[in-house]
mmCIF file of C-alpha atoms in Angstrom:
data_model
loop_
_atom_site.group_PDB
_atom_site.id
_atom_site.type_symbol
_atom_site.label_atom_id
_atom_site.label_comp_id
_atom_site.label_asym_id
_atom_site.label_seq_id
_atom_site.Cartn_x
_atom_site.Cartn_y
_atom_site.Cartn_z
ATOM 1 C CA MET A 1 -128.315 -68.527 103.911
ATOM 2 C CA SER A 2 -127.924 -68.677 107.663
ATOM 3 C CA GLU A 3 -130.641 -67.086 109.758
ATOM 4 C CA ASP A 4 -128.058 -65.994 112.353
ATOM 5 C CA ILE A 5 -126.734 -62.991 110.426
ATOM 6 C CA PRO A 6 -125.511 -60.175 112.708
ATOM 7 C CA PRO A 7 -127.582 -57.007 112.332
ATOM 8 C CA PHE A 8 -126.035 -53.917 110.827
ATOM 9 C CA ALA A 9 -124.092 -51.896 113.376
ATOM 10 C CA PHE A 10 -126.291 -49.224 114.901
ATOM 11 C CA ASP A 11 -125.966 -46.478 117.513
ATOM 12 C CA ALA A 12 -129.262 -44.747 118.315
ATOM 13 C CA ALA A 13 -127.683 -41.645 119.882
ATOM 14 C CA PHE A 14 -125.429 -41.110 116.847
ATOM 15 C CA TYR A 15 -128.303 -41.729 114.444
ATOM 16 C CA THR A 16 -130.685 -39.236 115.982
ATOM 17 C CA ARG A 17 -127.922 -36.662 116.495
ATOM 18 C CA THR A 18 -126.800 -36.750 112.855
ATOM 19 C CA ASN A 19 -130.304 -36.916 111.398
ATOM 20 C CA THR A 20 -132.096 -33.818 112.666
ATOM 21 C CA ASP A 21 -135.421 -34.946 111.224
ATOM 22 C CA LEU A 22 -135.346 -37.776 113.775
ATOM 23 C CA ALA A 23 -134.818 -35.587 116.829
ATOM 24 C CA GLY A 24 -136.964 -36.819 119.681
ATOM 25 C CA PHE A 25 -137.053 -40.420 118.517
ATOM 26 C CA THR A 26 -136.601 -42.992 121.259
ATOM 27 C CA PRO A 27 -133.772 -45.527 120.771
ATOM 28 C CA GLU A 28 -136.377 -48.122 119.786
ATOM 29 C CA GLU A 29 -137.996 -45.783 117.260
ATOM 30 C CA ALA A 30 -134.583 -44.857 115.850
ATOM 31 C CA ALA A 31 -133.610 -48.507 115.419
ATOM 32 C CA GLU A 32 -136.921 -49.236 113.695
ATOM 33 C CA HIS A 33 -136.456 -46.256 111.365
ATOM 34 C CA PHE A 34 -132.915 -47.337 110.482
ATOM 35 C CA ALA A 35 -134.018 -50.893 109.688
ATOM 36 C CA ASN A 36 -137.097 -49.898 107.702
ATOM 37 C CA PHE A 37 -135.931 -46.708 105.986
ATOM 38 C CA GLY A 38 -132.429 -45.559 106.932
ATOM 39 C CA ILE A 39 -130.439 -48.374 105.332
ATOM 40 C CA ALA A 40 -132.299 -48.040 102.024
ATOM 41 C CA GLU A 41 -131.886 -44.252 102.140
ATOM 42 C CA GLY A 42 -128.131 -44.571 102.736
ATOM 43 C CA ARG A 43 -128.142 -43.011 106.194
ATOM 44 C CA GLN A 44 -125.114 -43.738 108.395
ATOM 45 C CA GLY A 45 -126.226 -45.629 111.472
ATOM 46 C CA HIS A 46 -123.010 -45.905 113.495
ATOM 47 C CA PRO A 47 -119.942 -43.702 114.144
ATOM 48 C CA PHE A 48 -117.680 -46.318 112.469
ATOM 49 C CA GLY A 49 -119.809 -46.387 109.318
ATOM 50 C CA SER A 50 -117.622 -43.976 107.314
ATOM 51 C CA ARG A 51 -114.329 -44.777 105.597
ATOM 52 C CA GLN A 52 -112.342 -42.354 107.759
ATOM 53 C CA ALA A 53 -113.720 -43.581 111.084
ATOM 54 C CA PHE A 54 -113.463 -47.237 110.049
ATOM 55 C CA THR A 55 -109.827 -46.729 109.000
ATOM 56 C CA GLU A 56 -108.803 -44.866 112.150
ATOM 57 C CA ARG A 57 -109.443 -48.031 114.170
ATOM 58 C CA LEU A 58 -106.422 -49.716 112.560
ATOM 59 C CA ALA A 59 -104.014 -47.472 114.471
ATOM 60 C CA SER A 60 -104.879 -49.284 117.716
ATOM 61 C CA TYR A 61 -103.556 -52.646 116.482
ATOM 62 C CA ALA A 62 -99.940 -53.578 117.198
ATOM 63 C CA SER A 63 -99.451 -55.249 113.826
ATOM 64 C CA VAL A 64 -101.399 -54.809 110.593
ATOM 65 C CA LEU A 65 -101.063 -56.465 107.187
ATOM 66 C CA GLU A 66 -102.601 -54.690 104.207
ATOM 67 C CA ILE A 67 -103.362 -56.769 101.124
ATOM 68 C CA GLY A 68 -102.996 -55.122 97.716
ATOM 69 C CA PRO A 69 -102.307 -51.483 98.606
ATOM 70 C CA PHE A 70 -101.320 -50.404 95.048
ATOM 71 C CA CYS A 71 -101.056 -46.588 95.070
ATOM 72 C CA LYS A 72 -103.789 -46.012 97.666
ATOM 73 C CA PRO A 73 -102.732 -47.716 100.906
ATOM 74 C CA THR A 74 -105.524 -47.737 103.450
ATOM 75 C CA ALA A 75 -103.309 -48.365 106.470
ATOM 76 C CA ARG A 76 -100.149 -46.386 107.214
ATOM 77 C CA GLY A 77 -97.678 -46.279 110.061
ATOM 78 C CA PRO A 78 -94.852 -48.260 111.681
ATOM 79 C CA ASN A 79 -97.290 -51.054 112.630
ATOM 80 C CA VAL A 80 -98.229 -51.767 108.988
ATOM 81 C CA ARG A 81 -96.747 -54.282 106.520
ATOM 82 C CA TYR A 82 -97.818 -54.681 102.879
ATOM 83 C CA LEU A 83 -98.523 -57.690 100.663
ATOM 84 C CA ASP A 84 -98.884 -57.431 96.888
ATOM 85 C CA VAL A 85 -98.273 -59.413 93.716
ATOM 86 C CA LEU A 86 -95.991 -56.600 92.502
ATOM 87 C CA ASP A 87 -92.958 -55.163 94.277
ATOM 88 C CA GLU A 88 -92.630 -51.457 95.034
ATOM 89 C CA THR A 89 -90.878 -50.674 91.720
ATOM 90 C CA GLU A 90 -93.468 -52.548 89.669
ATOM 91 C CA LEU A 91 -96.296 -50.830 91.545
ATOM 92 C CA ARG A 92 -94.859 -47.421 90.778
ATOM 93 C CA GLU A 93 -94.456 -48.332 87.103
ATOM 94 C CA ARG A 94 -98.041 -49.576 86.917
ATOM 95 C CA ALA A 95 -99.350 -46.464 88.662
ATOM 96 C CA SER A 96 -97.491 -44.208 86.207
ATOM 97 C CA ALA A 97 -98.803 -46.200 83.253
ATOM 98 C CA LEU A 98 -102.369 -45.748 84.497
ATOM 99 C CA GLY A 99 -101.917 -42.046 85.204
ATOM 100 C CA ALA A 100 -102.120 -42.554 88.982
ATOM 101 C CA ASP A 101 -99.885 -41.056 91.658
ATOM 102 C CA ALA A 102 -96.816 -43.312 91.771
ATOM 103 C CA ASP A 103 -95.444 -41.454 94.801
ATOM 104 C CA ALA A 104 -98.430 -42.662 96.832
ATOM 105 C CA CYS A 105 -97.361 -46.306 96.492
ATOM 106 C CA PRO A 106 -95.784 -47.855 99.603
ATOM 107 C CA ALA A 107 -92.037 -47.328 99.800
ATOM 108 C CA LYS A 108 -91.635 -51.046 100.451
ATOM 109 C CA ILE A 109 -93.678 -54.163 99.755
ATOM 110 C CA ASP A 110 -92.827 -56.472 102.635
ATOM 111 C CA TYR A 111 -94.337 -59.654 101.223
ATOM 112 C CA LEU A 112 -94.518 -60.528 97.542
ATOM 113 C CA GLY A 113 -96.921 -63.116 96.154
ATOM 114 C CA ASP A 114 -99.504 -65.209 97.998
ATOM 115 C CA ILE A 115 -100.713 -64.694 101.565
ATOM 116 C CA HIS A 116 -100.300 -68.432 102.193
ATOM 117 C CA ASP A 117 -96.521 -67.955 101.923
ATOM 118 C CA ILE A 118 -96.375 -65.574 104.916
ATOM 119 C CA ASP A 119 -95.169 -67.106 108.184
ATOM 120 C CA ASP A 120 -95.714 -64.039 110.391
ATOM 121 C CA ALA A 121 -98.837 -63.394 112.480
ATOM 122 C CA PHE A 122 -100.806 -60.148 112.692
ATOM 123 C CA ALA A 123 -103.388 -58.639 115.004
ATOM 124 C CA ALA A 124 -105.295 -57.236 112.024
ATOM 125 C CA VAL A 125 -105.469 -57.646 108.259
ATOM 126 C CA VAL A 126 -107.043 -55.064 105.963
ATOM 127 C CA SER A 127 -108.013 -55.048 102.303
ATOM 128 C CA SER A 128 -109.757 -52.331 100.324
ATOM 129 C CA HIS A 129 -111.639 -53.420 97.195
ATOM 130 C CA CYS A 130 -109.591 -56.601 97.054
ATOM 131 C CA ILE A 131 -111.823 -59.470 98.128
ATOM 132 C CA GLU A 132 -114.027 -59.238 95.028
ATOM 133 C CA HIS A 133 -110.976 -59.946 92.842
ATOM 134 C CA GLN A 134 -110.102 -63.315 94.419
ATOM 135 C CA PRO A 135 -110.665 -66.252 91.998
ATOM 136 C CA ASP A 136 -111.100 -68.629 94.958
ATOM 137 C CA LEU A 137 -112.754 -66.704 97.775
ATOM 138 C CA ILE A 138 -112.584 -69.542 100.310
ATOM 139 C CA HIS A 139 -108.863 -70.005 99.658
ATOM 140 C CA HIS A 140 -108.362 -66.283 100.246
ATOM 141 C CA LEU A 141 -110.255 -66.330 103.542
ATOM 142 C CA ASP A 142 -108.218 -69.334 104.666
ATOM 143 C CA GLY A 143 -105.019 -67.425 103.921
ATOM 144 C CA VAL A 144 -106.191 -64.453 105.978
ATOM 145 C CA ALA A 145 -107.157 -66.722 108.883
ATOM 146 C CA ARG A 146 -103.734 -68.351 108.654
ATOM 147 C CA VAL A 147 -101.852 -65.070 109.314
ATOM 148 C CA LEU A 148 -104.252 -63.673 111.916
ATOM 149 C CA SER A 149 -103.590 -64.307 115.580
ATOM 150 C CA PRO A 150 -106.556 -65.884 117.436
ATOM 151 C CA GLY A 151 -109.054 -63.091 117.988
ATOM 152 C CA GLY A 152 -107.431 -61.060 115.211
ATOM 153 C CA ARG A 153 -109.655 -59.142 112.812
ATOM 154 C CA TYR A 154 -109.996 -58.769 109.073
ATOM 155 C CA PHE A 155 -111.131 -55.246 108.107
ATOM 156 C CA LEU A 156 -112.839 -55.141 104.717
ATOM 157 C CA TYR A 157 -113.803 -52.324 102.370
ATOM 158 C CA VAL A 158 -116.138 -53.901 99.832
ATOM 159 C CA PRO A 159 -117.763 -52.418 96.710
ATOM 160 C CA ASP A 160 -121.563 -52.508 96.747
ATOM 161 C CA LYS A 161 -122.408 -53.865 93.307
ATOM 162 C CA ARG A 162 -125.583 -51.768 93.146
ATOM 163 C CA TYR A 163 -123.667 -48.477 93.035
ATOM 164 C CA CYS A 164 -120.643 -49.237 90.832
ATOM 165 C CA PHE A 165 -119.965 -50.656 87.372
ATOM 166 C CA ASP A 166 -121.165 -54.086 88.589
ATOM 167 C CA HIS A 167 -124.753 -52.861 88.895
ATOM 168 C CA PHE A 168 -126.251 -55.297 86.369
ATOM 169 C CA MET A 169 -124.446 -58.377 87.720
ATOM 170 C CA ALA A 170 -126.284 -60.942 89.820
ATOM 171 C CA GLU A 171 -125.248 -61.224 93.452
ATOM 172 C CA SER A 172 -122.770 -64.039 94.046
ATOM 173 C CA THR A 173 -124.181 -67.069 95.854
ATOM 174 C CA ILE A 174 -122.649 -69.634 98.158
ATOM 175 C CA ALA A 175 -123.014 -72.152 95.315
ATOM 176 C CA ASP A 176 -120.799 -69.948 93.115
ATOM 177 C CA VAL A 177 -118.192 -69.609 95.857
ATOM 178 C CA ILE A 178 -118.042 -73.321 96.688
ATOM 179 C CA GLN A 179 -117.857 -74.239 92.984
ATOM 180 C CA ALA A 180 -114.828 -71.960 92.529
ATOM 181 C CA HIS A 181 -113.163 -73.520 95.574
ATOM 182 C CA ARG A 182 -113.809 -77.073 94.379
ATOM 183 C CA GLU A 183 -112.218 -76.127 91.039
ATOM 184 C CA ARG A 184 -109.255 -74.529 92.880
ATOM 185 C CA ARG A 185 -109.411 -71.508 90.621
ATOM 186 C CA THR A 186 -106.272 -69.415 90.372
ATOM 187 C CA VAL A 187 -107.343 -67.313 87.374
ATOM 188 C CA HIS A 188 -110.645 -65.773 86.398
ATOM 189 C CA THR A 189 -113.210 -67.511 84.258
ATOM 190 C CA LEU A 190 -114.266 -66.403 80.797
ATOM 191 C CA ARG A 191 -117.634 -65.517 82.320
ATOM 192 C CA SER A 192 -116.024 -63.063 84.771
ATOM 193 C CA VAL A 193 -113.963 -61.433 82.011
ATOM 194 C CA ILE A 194 -117.028 -60.951 79.801
ATOM 195 C CA GLU A 195 -119.053 -59.564 82.698
ATOM 196 C CA HIS A 196 -116.276 -57.164 83.708
ATOM 197 C CA HIS A 197 -115.513 -55.824 80.242
ATOM 198 C CA ALA A 198 -118.756 -56.223 78.279
ATOM 199 C CA LEU A 199 -121.687 -56.252 80.712
ATOM 200 C CA ASN A 200 -120.558 -53.464 83.036
ATOM 201 C CA THR A 201 -121.905 -49.929 83.292
ATOM 202 C CA HIS A 202 -120.816 -46.530 84.621
ATOM 203 C CA ASN A 203 -118.982 -46.142 87.925
ATOM 204 C CA ASP A 204 -120.581 -42.990 89.379
ATOM 205 C CA PRO A 205 -122.177 -43.970 92.707
ATOM 206 C CA ALA A 206 -124.243 -40.784 93.060
ATOM 207 C CA THR A 207 -125.803 -41.405 89.662
ATOM 208 C CA HIS A 208 -126.624 -44.983 90.647
ATOM 209 C CA TRP A 209 -128.191 -43.764 93.897
ATOM 210 C CA ALA A 210 -130.306 -41.416 91.765
ATOM 211 C CA GLY A 211 -131.602 -44.443 89.870
ATOM 212 C CA ARG A 212 -129.742 -43.948 86.578
ATOM 213 C CA HIS A 213 -127.830 -47.086 85.600
ATOM 214 C CA ASP A 214 -127.436 -46.678 81.826
ATOM 215 C CA THR A 215 -124.248 -48.130 80.390
ATOM 216 C CA GLY A 216 -123.134 -45.359 78.068
ATOM 217 C CA HIS A 217 -120.823 -47.731 76.194
ATOM 218 C CA GLY A 218 -119.321 -46.377 73.001
ATOM 219 C CA ALA A 219 -118.666 -49.748 71.368
ATOM 220 C CA ALA A 220 -121.401 -52.058 70.119
ATOM 221 C CA PHE A 221 -122.420 -54.904 72.437
ATOM 222 C CA ALA A 222 -121.208 -57.671 70.129
ATOM 223 C CA ASP A 223 -117.821 -55.967 69.754
ATOM 224 C CA ARG A 224 -117.447 -55.674 73.530
ATOM 225 C CA VAL A 225 -118.165 -59.351 74.007
ATOM 226 C CA LYS A 226 -115.764 -60.387 71.246
ATOM 227 C CA LEU A 227 -113.035 -58.187 72.730
ATOM 228 C CA ALA A 228 -113.569 -59.709 76.201
ATOM 229 C CA ILE A 229 -113.278 -63.218 74.752
ATOM 230 C CA GLU A 230 -110.069 -62.234 72.985
ATOM 231 C CA MET A 231 -108.648 -60.727 76.186
ATOM 232 C CA HIS A 232 -109.358 -63.939 78.074
ATOM 233 C CA ASP A 233 -107.997 -66.259 75.394
ATOM 234 C CA THR A 234 -104.787 -64.303 74.770
ATOM 235 C CA ALA A 235 -104.006 -63.317 78.383
ATOM 236 C CA ASP A 236 -100.411 -63.996 79.336
ATOM 237 C CA GLY A 237 -100.897 -65.032 82.952
ATOM 238 C CA TYR A 238 -103.343 -63.514 85.415
ATOM 239 C CA LEU A 239 -106.033 -61.171 84.062
ATOM 240 C CA ASP A 240 -107.479 -59.000 86.833
ATOM 241 C CA VAL A 241 -111.275 -58.585 86.968
ATOM 242 C CA HIS A 242 -114.058 -58.822 89.534
ATOM 243 C CA ALA A 243 -115.099 -62.377 90.363
ATOM 244 C CA TRP A 244 -117.708 -61.643 93.044
ATOM 245 C CA TYR A 245 -120.600 -59.231 93.393
ATOM 246 C CA PHE A 246 -121.942 -58.216 96.800
ATOM 247 C CA THR A 247 -124.461 -56.062 98.573
ATOM 248 C CA PRO A 248 -124.154 -55.597 102.351
ATOM 249 C CA HIS A 249 -127.014 -58.050 102.898
ATOM 250 C CA SER A 250 -125.687 -60.722 100.536
ATOM 251 C CA PHE A 251 -122.138 -60.379 101.884
ATOM 252 C CA ALA A 252 -123.340 -60.796 105.470
ATOM 253 C CA GLY A 253 -125.310 -63.880 104.549
ATOM 254 C CA LEU A 254 -122.480 -65.409 102.561
ATOM 255 C CA MET A 255 -119.793 -64.857 105.209
ATOM 256 C CA THR A 256 -122.066 -66.186 107.934
ATOM 257 C CA ALA A 257 -122.954 -69.276 105.904
ATOM 258 C CA LEU A 258 -119.308 -70.062 105.102
ATOM 259 C CA TYR A 259 -118.466 -69.911 108.802
ATOM 260 C CA ASP A 260 -121.489 -71.975 109.836
ATOM 261 C CA ILE A 261 -120.697 -74.658 107.254
ATOM 262 C CA GLY A 262 -117.076 -74.841 108.393
ATOM 263 C CA LEU A 263 -115.545 -73.487 105.187
ATOM 264 C CA SER A 264 -114.144 -70.391 106.900
ATOM 265 C CA ARG A 265 -112.487 -69.763 110.255
ATOM 266 C CA LEU A 266 -113.501 -66.106 110.074
ATOM 267 C CA ARG A 267 -116.748 -65.076 111.765
ATOM 268 C CA LEU A 268 -118.609 -61.927 110.738
ATOM 269 C CA THR A 269 -118.843 -59.621 113.749
ATOM 270 C CA GLU A 270 -119.575 -56.176 112.296
ATOM 271 C CA ILE A 271 -121.079 -54.792 109.095
ATOM 272 C CA TYR A 272 -121.800 -51.181 108.149
ATOM 273 C CA PRO A 273 -124.110 -50.593 105.144
ATOM 274 C CA THR A 274 -123.387 -48.341 102.191
ATOM 275 C CA ARG A 275 -123.878 -44.613 102.700
ATOM 276 C CA ARG A 276 -125.808 -42.539 100.194
ATOM 277 C CA ASP A 277 -123.826 -41.461 97.102
ATOM 278 C CA ASP A 278 -121.064 -43.907 98.039
ATOM 279 C CA ALA A 279 -120.243 -47.317 96.579
ATOM 280 C CA GLU A 280 -118.681 -49.271 99.418
ATOM 281 C CA PHE A 281 -119.600 -50.885 102.710
ATOM 282 C CA TYR A 282 -117.434 -52.047 105.610
ATOM 283 C CA ALA A 283 -117.206 -55.322 107.483
ATOM 284 C CA VAL A 284 -115.094 -57.007 110.156
ATOM 285 C CA LEU A 285 -114.401 -60.745 110.309
ATOM 286 C CA GLU A 286 -112.867 -62.225 113.456
ATOM 287 C CA ARG A 287 -110.435 -65.134 113.573
ATOM 288 C CA VAL A 288 -112.079 -67.645 115.880
#
């Protein structure tokens, strides 16, 4: 991985103000504490390091594209357009089938299909728990760069594999990502389907933070694997699972390496590590 990975975003005044046990720390002492202890303890080191504060920044952009909003759009307002593989009616039907709130789906999906088919340009793109689903990660990043104006930013909400059902999966490497791109993957591999449906565990972040990662599966291991194989082999079209597994550190290294190698036009500029009892971190990539 590249050695030029941007450090996690940090604001000493915020950190000492919100952590009373650190009152009286100098900015240098606060930064050292955050690096050596705070990140591992899940302490928030910057005002933008929460979902609400990170999201509020989107309102300042004249045009925003959200990828894959489903029934929980992250961005809202007259400056926002939506891209999904399902139209608004299909999203509502899927939400109802899953017991989710269909009324929370966007009233209109502005772009249907692949981001590479969009001819408009945006000041910002946002995706929440979407990037880990992309069969070809490099192709996805290229599509985002294609619709961003120069200097535009890609706001990402990314699951931290340590604190969700991906806990037992190995972190994705640049070799994995380049292999998928060379193969021009458009659907998920059998490996990803087995991992997602047979090798996963519980999805309670607080329990993971407490150090309890037991699976709690009801079905026997062999039966889960056989079912995953059957799901893959009989899938009619795209089968949605996680393809990539990240931690804040591994994501920062991977994004930086892809940019340095020339496989991405998006440069990592900000990253905010996972807060305690949560399962996501936040990052910003800039279109250079």
